[in-house]
């Protein structure tokens, strides 16, 4: 592994990246507002699992293709943006069905949050570029461990940090939802807010440039 000084720098930078609010926190909060704490935690776990795809791609050199083939970046970006927008619209439209007592459908939608969140993370090319730019800076090519192994280790730690921030976000959002759970109109507002947040995240992703 890299020197202790390099690892200390890695930890310091990671804390800043992980705990400064970003799109992942908004996504986790949106799922919590719409479907409760369980859905929020599933969203955090899903993004964590999806993140391993980007870590593996970085370790294997596959993420570099996004910088070499602009078309690949564009396709993944549009697919990810469209999926987020679809999720946002679905949450808003599902509100009416769940409001009239379709609890089993609501539970099924909550359970599907895990797979949805994995897809959201995998289809986020910004995450791929982040790991590609961030992790190799703290790798020591001359160390006993292979470069790919070092990247996997650093990627694992990075994902743990980001996931812990997402979990904190979920708990805070859940606290608000719990305090206001008996107010029907407020719950509907939360669902609409959640849908608009996801649509906004999808729109933001679609409009972002590669660099």
Short mmCIF file of C-alpha atoms in Angstrom, two decimals:
data_model
loop_
_atom_site.label_atom_id
_atom_site.label_comp_id
_atom_site.label_asym_id
_atom_site.label_seq_id
_atom_site.Cartn_x
_atom_site.Cartn_y
_atom_site.Cartn_z
CA UNK A 1 0.00 0.00 0.00
CA UNK A 2 0.96 3.66 -0.18
CA UNK A 3 2.79 5.46 2.61
CA UNK A 4 1.03 6.53 5.79
CA UNK A 5 1.26 10.14 4.65
CA UNK A 6 -0.52 9.29 1.41
CA UNK A 7 -3.18 7.28 3.23
CA UNK A 8 -3.73 10.16 5.67
CA UNK A 9 -4.25 12.50 2.73
CA UNK A 10 -6.65 9.96 1.24
CA UNK A 11 -8.67 9.85 4.46
CA UNK A 12 -8.81 13.64 4.77
CA UNK A 13 -9.97 14.15 1.19
CA UNK A 14 -12.43 11.27 1.45
CA UNK A 15 -14.14 12.75 4.50
CA UNK A 16 -14.71 15.97 2.59
CA UNK A 17 -16.09 14.20 -0.49
CA UNK A 18 -18.27 11.82 1.53
CA UNK A 19 -19.85 14.27 3.95
CA UNK A 20 -20.45 17.26 1.72
CA UNK A 21 -24.09 16.84 0.59
CA UNK A 22 -24.43 15.69 -2.98
CA UNK A 23 -26.77 13.92 -5.41
CA UNK A 24 -26.48 10.56 -3.62
CA UNK A 25 -27.70 12.11 -0.37
CA UNK A 26 -30.61 13.73 -2.18
CA UNK A 27 -31.51 10.40 -3.77
CA UNK A 28 -31.46 8.58 -0.42
CA UNK A 29 -33.49 11.35 1.20
CA UNK A 30 -36.02 11.27 -1.64
CA UNK A 31 -36.57 7.54 -1.25
CA UNK A 32 -37.00 7.99 2.51
CA UNK A 33 -39.50 10.81 2.13
CA UNK A 34 -41.53 8.80 -0.37
CA UNK A 35 -41.43 5.31 1.16
CA UNK A 36 -39.96 5.49 4.64
CA UNK A 37 -36.74 4.56 6.41
CA UNK A 38 -36.56 0.99 5.10
CA UNK A 39 -36.65 2.22 1.52
CA UNK A 40 -34.02 4.84 2.31
CA UNK A 41 -31.69 2.27 3.82
CA UNK A 42 -32.25 -0.04 0.85
CA UNK A 43 -31.39 2.88 -1.43
CA UNK A 44 -28.13 3.44 0.48
CA UNK A 45 -27.25 -0.25 0.26
CA UNK A 46 -28.15 -0.34 -3.43
CA UNK A 47 -25.87 2.58 -4.24
CA UNK A 48 -23.12 0.91 -2.20
CA UNK A 49 -23.46 -2.34 -4.18
CA UNK A 50 -23.64 -0.47 -7.48
CA UNK A 51 -20.49 1.39 -6.54
CA UNK A 52 -18.50 -1.84 -6.65
CA UNK A 53 -19.14 -1.98 -10.38
CA UNK A 54 -17.31 1.33 -10.78
CA UNK A 55 -14.50 0.26 -8.43
CA UNK A 56 -14.03 -2.97 -10.37
CA UNK A 57 -14.13 -1.10 -13.67
CA UNK A 58 -11.46 1.29 -12.39
CA UNK A 59 -9.25 -1.54 -11.15
CA UNK A 60 -9.54 -3.34 -14.47
CA UNK A 61 -9.03 -0.20 -16.54
CA UNK A 62 -12.51 -0.30 -18.06
CA UNK A 63 -13.64 3.10 -16.75
CA UNK A 64 -10.98 4.75 -18.92
CA UNK A 65 -13.12 3.83 -21.91
CA UNK A 66 -15.57 6.54 -20.89
CA UNK A 67 -12.89 9.16 -21.47
CA UNK A 68 -11.70 7.54 -24.70
CA UNK A 69 -15.13 6.86 -26.20
CA UNK A 70 -17.39 9.89 -25.67
CA UNK A 71 -20.31 8.02 -27.22
CA UNK A 72 -20.23 5.42 -24.44
CA UNK A 73 -20.33 8.15 -21.80
CA UNK A 74 -23.29 9.81 -23.53
CA UNK A 75 -25.29 6.59 -23.82
CA UNK A 76 -24.80 5.69 -20.14
CA UNK A 77 -25.55 9.26 -19.06
CA UNK A 78 -28.81 9.45 -21.01
CA UNK A 79 -29.88 6.01 -19.80
CA UNK A 80 -29.16 6.95 -16.18
CA UNK A 81 -30.92 10.30 -16.50
CA UNK A 82 -33.99 8.73 -18.12
CA UNK A 83 -34.14 6.07 -15.39
CA UNK A 84 -34.03 8.67 -12.61
CA UNK A 85 -36.75 10.73 -14.26
CA UNK A 86 -38.88 7.61 -14.71
CA UNK A 87 -38.43 6.71 -11.02
CA UNK A 88 -39.46 10.22 -9.98
CA UNK A 89 -42.60 10.17 -12.09
CA UNK A 90 -43.42 6.65 -10.86
CA UNK A 91 -43.19 7.73 -7.23
CA UNK A 92 -45.61 10.60 -7.82
CA UNK A 93 -48.07 8.44 -9.77
CA UNK A 94 -47.84 5.60 -7.23
CA UNK A 95 -48.90 7.94 -4.44
CA UNK A 96 -52.57 7.82 -5.37
CA UNK A 97 -52.65 4.01 -5.45
CA UNK A 98 -50.96 3.68 -2.07
CA UNK A 99 -53.15 6.40 -0.59
CA UNK A 100 -56.29 4.29 -1.22
CA UNK A 101 -54.91 1.30 0.62
CA UNK A 102 -52.80 -0.65 -1.85
CA UNK A 103 -50.37 -1.57 0.91
CA UNK A 104 -49.09 -4.73 -0.75
CA UNK A 105 -48.12 -2.76 -3.84
CA UNK A 106 -46.46 -0.17 -1.64
CA UNK A 107 -44.41 -2.85 0.11
CA UNK A 108 -43.41 -4.32 -3.25
CA UNK A 109 -42.26 -0.93 -4.46
CA UNK A 110 -40.24 -0.45 -1.28
CA UNK A 111 -38.57 -3.83 -1.76
CA UNK A 112 -37.72 -2.93 -5.36
CA UNK A 113 -35.80 0.11 -4.12
CA UNK A 114 -32.65 -2.01 -3.69
CA UNK A 115 -32.47 -3.13 -7.32
CA UNK A 116 -33.53 0.30 -8.55
CA UNK A 117 -30.73 1.96 -6.60
CA UNK A 118 -28.13 -0.47 -7.90
CA UNK A 119 -29.19 0.42 -11.44
CA UNK A 120 -29.16 4.15 -10.65
CA UNK A 121 -25.58 3.94 -9.41
CA UNK A 122 -24.33 1.72 -12.23
CA UNK A 123 -25.84 4.07 -14.82
CA UNK A 124 -24.15 7.11 -13.30
CA UNK A 125 -21.05 7.82 -15.43
CA UNK A 126 -20.06 10.63 -13.06
CA UNK A 127 -19.43 8.00 -10.38
CA UNK A 128 -17.26 6.02 -12.79
CA UNK A 129 -15.19 9.11 -13.62
CA UNK A 130 -14.91 10.01 -9.93
CA UNK A 131 -13.38 6.65 -9.00
CA UNK A 132 -11.16 6.76 -12.08
CA UNK A 133 -9.79 10.18 -11.10
CA UNK A 134 -9.73 9.71 -7.32
CA UNK A 135 -8.44 6.24 -6.44
CA UNK A 136 -5.27 6.01 -8.60
CA UNK A 137 -3.85 9.12 -6.89
CA UNK A 138 -3.33 7.11 -3.71
CA UNK A 139 -1.91 3.94 -5.23
CA UNK A 140 1.76 2.98 -4.93
CA UNK A 141 2.86 1.08 -8.08
CA UNK A 142 5.98 -0.10 -6.27
CA UNK A 143 4.14 -1.68 -3.35
CA UNK A 144 3.92 -5.41 -2.75
CA UNK A 145 0.18 -5.39 -3.39
CA UNK A 146 -0.91 -5.26 -7.01
CA UNK A 147 -2.28 -1.93 -8.20
CA UNK A 148 -5.70 -3.47 -8.84
CA UNK A 149 -5.80 -4.85 -5.28
CA UNK A 150 -4.91 -1.45 -3.85
CA UNK A 151 -7.69 0.14 -5.90
CA UNK A 152 -10.19 -2.44 -4.63
CA UNK A 153 -9.18 -1.75 -1.02
CA UNK A 154 -9.33 2.03 -1.41
CA UNK A 155 -12.59 1.71 -3.29
CA UNK A 156 -14.11 -0.39 -0.51
CA UNK A 157 -13.16 2.21 2.09
CA UNK A 158 -14.48 4.99 -0.13
CA UNK A 159 -17.83 3.26 -0.56
CA UNK A 160 -18.10 2.67 3.19
CA UNK A 161 -17.59 6.39 3.81
CA UNK A 162 -20.14 7.46 1.21
CA UNK A 163 -22.64 4.89 2.45
CA UNK A 164 -22.27 6.07 6.05
CA UNK A 165 -23.12 9.59 4.89
CA UNK A 166 -26.15 8.24 3.01
CA UNK A 167 -27.33 6.34 6.10
CA UNK A 168 -27.07 9.49 8.22
CA UNK A 169 -29.13 11.31 5.59
CA UNK A 170 -31.76 8.55 5.69
CA UNK A 171 -31.99 8.67 9.48
CA UNK A 172 -32.43 12.43 9.48
CA UNK A 173 -35.10 12.29 6.76
CA UNK A 174 -36.79 9.40 8.57
CA UNK A 175 -36.96 11.45 11.75
CA UNK A 176 -38.86 14.17 9.90
CA UNK A 177 -41.19 11.64 8.26
CA UNK A 178 -41.90 9.91 11.58
CA UNK A 179 -42.76 13.15 13.32
CA UNK A 180 -45.25 14.02 10.59
CA UNK A 181 -46.49 10.56 9.60
CA UNK A 182 -50.02 11.18 10.88
CA UNK A 183 -50.48 14.25 8.68
CA UNK A 184 -51.92 12.86 5.42
CA UNK A 185 -51.48 16.04 3.36
CA UNK A 186 -47.87 16.35 4.50
CA UNK A 187 -47.14 12.79 3.41
CA UNK A 188 -48.48 13.58 -0.03
CA UNK A 189 -46.26 16.66 -0.14
CA UNK A 190 -43.26 14.51 0.81
CA UNK A 191 -44.05 12.10 -2.03
CA UNK A 192 -44.32 14.93 -4.53
CA UNK A 193 -41.06 16.41 -3.21
CA UNK A 194 -39.40 13.01 -3.60
CA UNK A 195 -40.59 12.68 -7.18
CA UNK A 196 -39.45 16.16 -8.12
CA UNK A 197 -36.03 15.56 -6.50
CA UNK A 198 -35.48 12.45 -8.61
CA UNK A 199 -36.69 14.18 -11.77
CA UNK A 200 -34.36 17.07 -10.95
CA UNK A 201 -31.41 14.72 -10.42
CA UNK A 202 -32.13 13.02 -13.72
CA UNK A 203 -32.39 16.35 -15.53
CA UNK A 204 -29.14 17.53 -13.92
CA UNK A 205 -27.35 14.37 -15.02
CA UNK A 206 -28.65 14.70 -18.57
CA UNK A 207 -27.41 18.30 -18.84
CA UNK A 208 -23.96 17.73 -17.31
CA UNK A 209 -20.93 17.67 -19.57
CA UNK A 210 -18.29 14.95 -19.36
CA UNK A 211 -15.63 17.22 -17.91
#
